[in-house]
Amino acid sequence: VHCVVPGGGLAPDRRRWIACRPRFFLPVHVLSRLYRRLFLARLVAAFNAGALQFFGDLAGLAEPRAFARRIEALRKTNWIVYAKPPFGSPEQVLACLGRYTHRVAIANSRLVAVDDTSVRFRWRDYRDGNKDQVMTLDPLEFIRRFLLHALPDGFHRIRHYGFLANGCRKARLALIRSLLAQPAPEPVVRDGNYRDRLRVLFGVDLDRCPCCGGPMRIVDHLPRLPPAARAPP
């Protein structure tokens, strides 16, 4: 989940702009301790609610005193949060973030074979020179791993706060520009259709066959079914 939080902000009376402190983004040491506290608090709550299961070498943690000792040890361990400036421009950061937040856990192109007993798919072994490998999983295990990438109800992939919140963004940005004596940006003209934008942003050409690379052309249109003939949602 990505949270976009502005570094500066409007004063409470909305009459001036308060600039952010130097080195605002991000105080990694504070962030490390905060993340450790919140993560362990949720972990303890899940244990108390009976939502955790332990297997193999971790089976002993099902005993409350053993679990408490492990949590106490984790509280004394330094958790590392790593942050660094981007190598490229803001446009490159947004393009990379967009590809990450608007894609599924596994693309159809990585699926090799599927039947009643197994799912075979390609994966890349970064520890072995980025070599492509094929993994075979039981269908239930495949679905379990896939659902680990699904956000729980009530969560959002991207959440904006402050003057970037969806409900007030347009009016607040106009006010901030006036306080900083900055002109409004030129309107973005979107040339072409969604196929052109998909090609520019992600390098995906819907006019080319993904198998042979040949040009795709429309050969027919499927007639729209009447409402009575459509399958239920």
PDB file of C-alpha atoms in Angstrom:
ATOM      1  CA  VAL A   1       0.000   0.000   0.000  1.00  0.00           C
ATOM      2  CA  HIS A   2       1.471   3.324  -1.013  1.00  0.00           C
ATOM      3  CA  CYS A   3       0.654   6.485   0.955  1.00  0.00           C
ATOM      4  CA  VAL A   4       1.382   9.848  -0.666  1.00  0.00           C
ATOM      5  CA  VAL A   5       1.959  12.471   2.023  1.00  0.00           C
ATOM      6  CA  PRO A   6       2.996  16.049   1.131  1.00  0.00           C
ATOM      7  CA  GLY A   7       5.963  17.487   3.018  1.00  0.00           C
ATOM      8  CA  GLY A   8       4.604  21.009   3.418  1.00  0.00           C
ATOM      9  CA  GLY A   9       1.105  22.307   3.905  1.00  0.00           C
ATOM     10  CA  LEU A  10      -1.359  25.096   4.369  1.00  0.00           C
ATOM     11  CA  ALA A  11      -1.505  26.989   7.642  1.00  0.00           C
ATOM     12  CA  PRO A  12      -4.656  26.329   9.728  1.00  0.00           C
ATOM     13  CA  ASP A  13      -6.099  29.691   8.626  1.00  0.00           C
ATOM     14  CA  ARG A  14      -5.272  28.815   4.968  1.00  0.00           C
ATOM     15  CA  ARG A  15      -3.610  32.200   4.462  1.00  0.00           C
ATOM     16  CA  ARG A  16      -0.009  31.069   4.030  1.00  0.00           C
ATOM     17  CA  TRP A  17       2.101  28.112   2.989  1.00  0.00           C
ATOM     18  CA  ILE A  18       4.262  26.316   5.586  1.00  0.00           C
ATOM     19  CA  ALA A  19       7.340  24.833   3.970  1.00  0.00           C
ATOM     20  CA  CYS A  20       8.615  21.439   5.085  1.00  0.00           C
ATOM     21  CA  ARG A  21      11.619  21.046   7.338  1.00  0.00           C
ATOM     22  CA  PRO A  22      15.004  20.145   5.795  1.00  0.00           C
ATOM     23  CA  ARG A  23      15.433  16.399   5.280  1.00  0.00           C
ATOM     24  CA  PHE A  24      11.699  15.849   5.844  1.00  0.00           C
ATOM     25  CA  PHE A  25      11.446  12.855   3.539  1.00  0.00           C
ATOM     26  CA  LEU A  26      11.974  10.479   5.213  1.00  0.00           C
ATOM     27  CA  PRO A  27      13.152  10.258   8.868  1.00  0.00           C
ATOM     28  CA  VAL A  28      14.160   6.631   8.457  1.00  0.00           C
ATOM     29  CA  HIS A  29      15.058   5.979  12.108  1.00  0.00           C
ATOM     30  CA  VAL A  30      11.699   7.252  13.355  1.00  0.00           C
ATOM     31  CA  LEU A  31       9.943   5.374  10.574  1.00  0.00           C
ATOM     32  CA  SER A  32      11.741   2.154  11.535  1.00  0.00           C
ATOM     33  CA  ARG A  33      10.602   2.329  15.163  1.00  0.00           C
ATOM     34  CA  LEU A  34       7.065   3.297  14.185  1.00  0.00           C
ATOM     35  CA  TYR A  35       6.754   0.428  11.723  1.00  0.00           C
ATOM     36  CA  ARG A  36       8.142  -2.035  14.285  1.00  0.00           C
ATOM     37  CA  ARG A  37       5.639  -0.911  16.929  1.00  0.00           C
ATOM     38  CA  LEU A  38       2.625  -1.035  14.624  1.00  0.00           C
ATOM     39  CA  PHE A  39       3.593  -4.363  13.046  1.00  0.00           C
ATOM     40  CA  LEU A  40       4.155  -6.104  16.380  1.00  0.00           C
ATOM     41  CA  ALA A  41       0.957  -4.640  17.843  1.00  0.00           C
ATOM     42  CA  ARG A  42      -1.060  -6.090  14.956  1.00  0.00           C
ATOM     43  CA  LEU A  43       0.802  -9.399  15.292  1.00  0.00           C
ATOM     44  CA  VAL A  44      -0.056  -9.672  19.007  1.00  0.00           C
ATOM     45  CA  ALA A  45      -3.684  -8.774  18.290  1.00  0.00           C
ATOM     46  CA  ALA A  46      -3.871 -11.512  15.657  1.00  0.00           C
ATOM     47  CA  PHE A  47      -2.368 -14.041  18.089  1.00  0.00           C
ATOM     48  CA  ASN A  48      -4.847 -13.107  20.827  1.00  0.00           C
ATOM     49  CA  ALA A  49      -7.706 -13.459  18.352  1.00  0.00           C
ATOM     50  CA  GLY A  50      -6.565 -16.962  17.408  1.00  0.00           C
ATOM     51  CA  ALA A  51      -5.867 -15.911  13.814  1.00  0.00           C
ATOM     52  CA  LEU A  52      -2.269 -17.220  13.703  1.00  0.00           C
ATOM     53  CA  GLN A  53      -1.188 -20.796  13.037  1.00  0.00           C
ATOM     54  CA  PHE A  54       2.340 -22.165  13.506  1.00  0.00           C
ATOM     55  CA  PHE A  55       3.880 -25.171  11.772  1.00  0.00           C
ATOM     56  CA  GLY A  56       7.210 -26.968  11.601  1.00  0.00           C
ATOM     57  CA  ASP A  57      10.033 -25.324  13.534  1.00  0.00           C
ATOM     58  CA  LEU A  58       7.646 -22.546  14.616  1.00  0.00           C
ATOM     59  CA  ALA A  59       5.024 -24.850  16.154  1.00  0.00           C
ATOM     60  CA  GLY A  60       6.241 -24.034  19.674  1.00  0.00           C
ATOM     61  CA  LEU A  61       5.199 -20.397  19.257  1.00  0.00           C
ATOM     62  CA  ALA A  62       1.582 -21.448  19.641  1.00  0.00           C
ATOM     63  CA  GLU A  63       2.250 -21.518  23.395  1.00  0.00           C
ATOM     64  CA  PRO A  64       1.476 -17.990  24.740  1.00  0.00           C
ATOM     65  CA  ARG A  65       4.643 -17.636  26.840  1.00  0.00           C
ATOM     66  CA  ALA A  66       6.884 -18.722  23.964  1.00  0.00           C
ATOM     67  CA  PHE A  67       5.121 -16.284  21.637  1.00  0.00           C
ATOM     68  CA  ALA A  68       5.503 -13.467  24.165  1.00  0.00           C
ATOM     69  CA  ARG A  69       9.252 -14.147  24.464  1.00  0.00           C
ATOM     70  CA  ARG A  70       9.635 -14.015  20.691  1.00  0.00           C
ATOM     71  CA  ILE A  71       7.738 -10.721  20.489  1.00  0.00           C
ATOM     72  CA  GLU A  72       9.871  -9.225  23.276  1.00  0.00           C
ATOM     73  CA  ALA A  73      13.022 -10.187  21.413  1.00  0.00           C
ATOM     74  CA  LEU A  74      11.685  -8.565  18.253  1.00  0.00           C
ATOM     75  CA  ARG A  75      10.990  -5.347  20.156  1.00  0.00           C
ATOM     76  CA  LYS A  76      14.716  -5.102  20.967  1.00  0.00           C
ATOM     77  CA  THR A  77      15.800  -5.734  17.375  1.00  0.00           C
ATOM     78  CA  ASN A  78      16.546  -2.775  15.103  1.00  0.00           C
ATOM     79  CA  TRP A  79      14.214  -2.843  12.120  1.00  0.00           C
ATOM     80  CA  ILE A  80      15.699  -1.249   9.027  1.00  0.00           C
ATOM     81  CA  VAL A  81      13.709   0.983   6.704  1.00  0.00           C
ATOM     82  CA  TYR A  82      15.733   1.951   3.652  1.00  0.00           C
ATOM     83  CA  ALA A  83      14.986   5.095   1.654  1.00  0.00           C
ATOM     84  CA  LYS A  84      17.007   6.944  -0.948  1.00  0.00           C
ATOM     85  CA  PRO A  85      16.425   9.656  -3.569  1.00  0.00           C
ATOM     86  CA  PRO A  86      15.292   8.411  -6.996  1.00  0.00           C
ATOM     87  CA  PHE A  87      17.869   8.076  -9.749  1.00  0.00           C
ATOM     88  CA  GLY A  88      15.643   9.613 -12.399  1.00  0.00           C
ATOM     89  CA  SER A  89      13.056  12.364 -12.710  1.00  0.00           C
ATOM     90  CA  PRO A  90       9.642  12.498 -11.020  1.00  0.00           C
ATOM     91  CA  GLU A  91       8.110  11.358 -14.306  1.00  0.00           C
ATOM     92  CA  GLN A  92      10.190   8.165 -14.211  1.00  0.00           C
ATOM     93  CA  VAL A  93       9.220   7.533 -10.587  1.00  0.00           C
ATOM     94  CA  LEU A  94       5.521   7.889 -11.405  1.00  0.00           C
ATOM     95  CA  ALA A  95       5.853   5.619 -14.449  1.00  0.00           C
ATOM     96  CA  CYS A  96       7.563   2.942 -12.351  1.00  0.00           C
ATOM     97  CA  LEU A  97       5.032   3.291  -9.527  1.00  0.00           C
ATOM     98  CA  GLY A  98       2.148   3.106 -11.990  1.00  0.00           C
ATOM     99  CA  ARG A  99       3.404  -0.152 -13.448  1.00  0.00           C
ATOM    100  CA  TYR A 100       3.745  -1.603  -9.948  1.00  0.00           C
ATOM    101  CA  THR A 101       0.413  -0.515  -8.501  1.00  0.00           C
ATOM    102  CA  HIS A 102      -1.741  -1.291 -11.544  1.00  0.00           C
ATOM    103  CA  ARG A 103      -0.655  -4.812 -12.340  1.00  0.00           C
ATOM    104  CA  VAL A 104      -1.789  -8.203 -11.062  1.00  0.00           C
ATOM    105  CA  ALA A 105       0.345 -10.623  -9.047  1.00  0.00           C
ATOM    106  CA  ILE A 106       1.155 -12.782 -12.077  1.00  0.00           C
ATOM    107  CA  ALA A 107       0.613 -12.114 -15.771  1.00  0.00           C
ATOM    108  CA  ASN A 108      -1.112 -14.645 -18.007  1.00  0.00           C
ATOM    109  CA  SER A 109       2.027 -14.816 -20.130  1.00  0.00           C
ATOM    110  CA  ARG A 110       3.869 -16.504 -17.250  1.00  0.00           C
ATOM    111  CA  LEU A 111       1.401 -19.386 -17.022  1.00  0.00           C
ATOM    112  CA  VAL A 112       2.778 -22.482 -18.743  1.00  0.00           C
ATOM    113  CA  ALA A 113       0.116 -25.134 -18.057  1.00  0.00           C
ATOM    114  CA  VAL A 114      -2.953 -25.584 -15.882  1.00  0.00           C
ATOM    115  CA  ASP A 115      -4.937 -28.750 -15.155  1.00  0.00           C
ATOM    116  CA  ASP A 116      -6.910 -30.310 -12.298  1.00  0.00           C
ATOM    117  CA  THR A 117      -3.802 -31.310 -10.351  1.00  0.00           C
ATOM    118  CA  SER A 118      -1.173 -28.609 -10.919  1.00  0.00           C
ATOM    119  CA  VAL A 119      -0.332 -25.115 -12.095  1.00  0.00           C
ATOM    120  CA  ARG A 120       2.981 -24.538 -13.895  1.00  0.00           C
ATOM    121  CA  PHE A 121       4.357 -21.026 -14.323  1.00  0.00           C
ATOM    122  CA  ARG A 122       7.592 -19.242 -15.101  1.00  0.00           C
ATOM    123  CA  TRP A 123       9.544 -17.275 -12.529  1.00  0.00           C
ATOM    124  CA  ARG A 124      12.900 -15.515 -12.533  1.00  0.00           C
ATOM    125  CA  ASP A 125      15.677 -16.612 -10.172  1.00  0.00           C
ATOM    126  CA  TYR A 126      17.501 -13.388  -9.294  1.00  0.00           C
ATOM    127  CA  ARG A 127      20.059 -15.311  -7.251  1.00  0.00           C
ATOM    128  CA  ASP A 128      21.121 -17.312 -10.304  1.00  0.00           C
ATOM    129  CA  GLY A 129      21.761 -14.703 -12.933  1.00  0.00           C
ATOM    130  CA  ASN A 130      18.074 -13.893 -13.562  1.00  0.00           C
ATOM    131  CA  LYS A 131      17.534 -17.293 -15.158  1.00  0.00           C
ATOM    132  CA  ASP A 132      13.974 -18.237 -16.064  1.00  0.00           C
ATOM    133  CA  GLN A 133      12.682 -21.221 -14.111  1.00  0.00           C
ATOM    134  CA  VAL A 134       9.414 -23.179 -14.131  1.00  0.00           C
ATOM    135  CA  MET A 135       7.608 -23.948 -10.879  1.00  0.00           C
ATOM    136  CA  THR A 136       4.795 -26.446 -10.367  1.00  0.00           C
ATOM    137  CA  LEU A 137       2.297 -25.976  -7.548  1.00  0.00           C
ATOM    138  CA  ASP A 138      -0.865 -27.628  -6.331  1.00  0.00           C
ATOM    139  CA  PRO A 139      -3.847 -25.471  -7.468  1.00  0.00           C
ATOM    140  CA  LEU A 140      -4.837 -24.634  -3.881  1.00  0.00           C
ATOM    141  CA  GLU A 141      -1.284 -23.571  -3.018  1.00  0.00           C
ATOM    142  CA  PHE A 142      -1.125 -21.458  -6.165  1.00  0.00           C
ATOM    143  CA  ILE A 143      -4.369 -19.710  -5.225  1.00  0.00           C
ATOM    144  CA  ARG A 144      -3.124 -19.221  -1.643  1.00  0.00           C
ATOM    145  CA  ARG A 145       0.023 -17.500  -2.854  1.00  0.00           C
ATOM    146  CA  PHE A 146      -1.915 -15.447  -5.369  1.00  0.00           C
ATOM    147  CA  LEU A 147      -4.325 -14.177  -2.703  1.00  0.00           C
ATOM    148  CA  LEU A 148      -1.406 -12.996  -0.558  1.00  0.00           C
ATOM    149  CA  HIS A 149      -1.229 -10.110  -3.051  1.00  0.00           C
ATOM    150  CA  ALA A 150      -4.905  -9.188  -2.627  1.00  0.00           C
ATOM    151  CA  LEU A 151      -5.522  -6.285  -0.267  1.00  0.00           C
ATOM    152  CA  PRO A 152      -7.968  -6.836   2.623  1.00  0.00           C
ATOM    153  CA  ASP A 153     -11.356  -5.119   2.499  1.00  0.00           C
ATOM    154  CA  GLY A 154     -11.125  -1.430   3.257  1.00  0.00           C
ATOM    155  CA  PHE A 155      -7.526  -1.038   2.023  1.00  0.00           C
ATOM    156  CA  HIS A 156      -6.488   0.970  -1.015  1.00  0.00           C
ATOM    157  CA  ARG A 157      -3.372   0.587  -3.128  1.00  0.00           C
ATOM    158  CA  ILE A 158      -2.761   4.332  -3.160  1.00  0.00           C
ATOM    159  CA  ARG A 159      -4.119   6.804  -0.618  1.00  0.00           C
ATOM    160  CA  HIS A 160      -3.551  10.566  -0.774  1.00  0.00           C
ATOM    161  CA  TYR A 161      -3.515  12.756   2.331  1.00  0.00           C
ATOM    162  CA  GLY A 162      -3.536  16.450   3.090  1.00  0.00           C
ATOM    163  CA  PHE A 163      -4.120  18.833   0.218  1.00  0.00           C
ATOM    164  CA  LEU A 164      -3.732  15.931  -2.219  1.00  0.00           C
ATOM    165  CA  ALA A 165      -6.821  14.129  -0.862  1.00  0.00           C
ATOM    166  CA  ASN A 166      -9.353  13.478  -3.596  1.00  0.00           C
ATOM    167  CA  GLY A 167     -12.143  15.490  -1.962  1.00  0.00           C
ATOM    168  CA  CYS A 168     -10.285  18.822  -1.875  1.00  0.00           C
ATOM    169  CA  ARG A 169      -7.323  18.475  -4.230  1.00  0.00           C
ATOM    170  CA  LYS A 170      -8.501  20.776  -7.027  1.00  0.00           C
ATOM    171  CA  ALA A 171      -9.494  23.698  -4.795  1.00  0.00           C
ATOM    172  CA  ARG A 172      -6.498  23.348  -2.438  1.00  0.00           C
ATOM    173  CA  LEU A 173      -3.946  23.222  -5.241  1.00  0.00           C
ATOM    174  CA  ALA A 174      -5.433  26.368  -6.779  1.00  0.00           C
ATOM    175  CA  LEU A 175      -5.185  28.120  -3.381  1.00  0.00           C
ATOM    176  CA  ILE A 176      -1.586  26.968  -2.849  1.00  0.00           C
ATOM    177  CA  ARG A 177      -0.534  28.213  -6.288  1.00  0.00           C
ATOM    178  CA  SER A 178      -2.013  31.615  -5.525  1.00  0.00           C
ATOM    179  CA  LEU A 179      -0.201  31.793  -2.144  1.00  0.00           C
ATOM    180  CA  LEU A 180       3.101  30.868  -3.803  1.00  0.00           C
ATOM    181  CA  ALA A 181       2.448  33.095  -6.831  1.00  0.00           C
ATOM    182  CA  GLN A 182       2.795  30.140  -9.155  1.00  0.00           C
ATOM    183  CA  PRO A 183       0.921  29.890 -12.459  1.00  0.00           C
ATOM    184  CA  ALA A 184      -1.433  27.031 -13.134  1.00  0.00           C
ATOM    185  CA  PRO A 185       0.114  24.261 -15.256  1.00  0.00           C
ATOM    186  CA  GLU A 186      -0.712  23.980 -18.907  1.00  0.00           C
ATOM    187  CA  PRO A 187      -3.568  21.548 -19.520  1.00  0.00           C
ATOM    188  CA  VAL A 188      -2.416  18.116 -20.617  1.00  0.00           C
ATOM    189  CA  VAL A 189      -3.530  17.289 -24.130  1.00  0.00           C
ATOM    190  CA  ARG A 190      -3.973  13.573 -24.571  1.00  0.00           C
ATOM    191  CA  ASP A 191      -3.281  12.773 -28.196  1.00  0.00           C
ATOM    192  CA  GLY A 192      -4.401   9.430 -29.546  1.00  0.00           C
ATOM    193  CA  ASN A 193      -6.507   6.740 -27.930  1.00  0.00           C
ATOM    194  CA  TYR A 194      -5.915   4.256 -25.137  1.00  0.00           C
ATOM    195  CA  ARG A 195      -3.889   2.028 -27.468  1.00  0.00           C
ATOM    196  CA  ASP A 196      -1.381   4.824 -28.097  1.00  0.00           C
ATOM    197  CA  ARG A 197      -1.077   5.651 -24.381  1.00  0.00           C
ATOM    198  CA  LEU A 198      -0.603   1.979 -23.501  1.00  0.00           C
ATOM    199  CA  ARG A 199       2.166   1.743 -26.088  1.00  0.00           C
ATOM    200  CA  VAL A 200       3.946   4.857 -24.783  1.00  0.00           C
ATOM    201  CA  LEU A 201       3.618   4.114 -21.059  1.00  0.00           C
ATOM    202  CA  PHE A 202       4.136   0.361 -20.938  1.00  0.00           C
ATOM    203  CA  GLY A 203       5.504  -0.670 -24.317  1.00  0.00           C
ATOM    204  CA  VAL A 204       2.458  -2.865 -24.977  1.00  0.00           C
ATOM    205  CA  ASP A 205       1.296  -2.785 -28.586  1.00  0.00           C
ATOM    206  CA  LEU A 206      -2.270  -4.063 -28.890  1.00  0.00           C
ATOM    207  CA  ASP A 207      -1.952  -3.917 -32.667  1.00  0.00           C
ATOM    208  CA  ARG A 208       0.711  -6.658 -32.645  1.00  0.00           C
ATOM    209  CA  CYS A 209       0.201 -10.355 -31.961  1.00  0.00           C
ATOM    210  CA  PRO A 210       1.922 -11.249 -28.638  1.00  0.00           C
ATOM    211  CA  CYS A 211       2.954 -14.625 -30.084  1.00  0.00           C
ATOM    212  CA  CYS A 212       4.329 -13.940 -33.581  1.00  0.00           C
ATOM    213  CA  GLY A 213       4.621 -10.146 -33.572  1.00  0.00           C
ATOM    214  CA  GLY A 214       2.509  -9.818 -36.715  1.00  0.00           C
ATOM    215  CA  PRO A 215      -0.074  -7.050 -37.187  1.00  0.00           C
ATOM    216  CA  MET A 216      -3.517  -7.596 -35.676  1.00  0.00           C
ATOM    217  CA  ARG A 217      -6.653  -6.687 -37.616  1.00  0.00           C
ATOM    218  CA  ILE A 218     -10.346  -6.823 -36.839  1.00  0.00           C
ATOM    219  CA  VAL A 219     -12.042  -9.598 -38.801  1.00  0.00           C
ATOM    220  CA  ASP A 220     -15.502  -9.493 -37.231  1.00  0.00           C
ATOM    221  CA  HIS A 221     -17.638  -7.987 -34.481  1.00  0.00           C
ATOM    222  CA  LEU A 222     -19.598 -10.105 -32.010  1.00  0.00           C
ATOM    223  CA  PRO A 223     -23.255  -9.044 -31.867  1.00  0.00           C
ATOM    224  CA  ARG A 224     -24.460  -7.698 -28.541  1.00  0.00           C
ATOM    225  CA  LEU A 225     -26.729 -10.181 -26.787  1.00  0.00           C
ATOM    226  CA  PRO A 226     -30.176  -9.092 -25.621  1.00  0.00           C
ATOM    227  CA  PRO A 227     -30.505  -8.735 -21.809  1.00  0.00           C
ATOM    228  CA  ALA A 228     -32.540 -11.934 -21.487  1.00  0.00           C
ATOM    229  CA  ALA A 229     -29.758 -13.994 -23.090  1.00  0.00           C
ATOM    230  CA  ARG A 230     -26.906 -12.665 -20.947  1.00  0.00           C
ATOM    231  CA  ALA A 231     -25.429 -14.694 -18.143  1.00  0.00           C
ATOM    232  CA  PRO A 232     -25.954 -13.390 -14.602  1.00  0.00           C
ATOM    233  CA  PRO A 233     -23.012 -11.395 -13.111  1.00  0.00           C
TER     234      PRO A 233
END
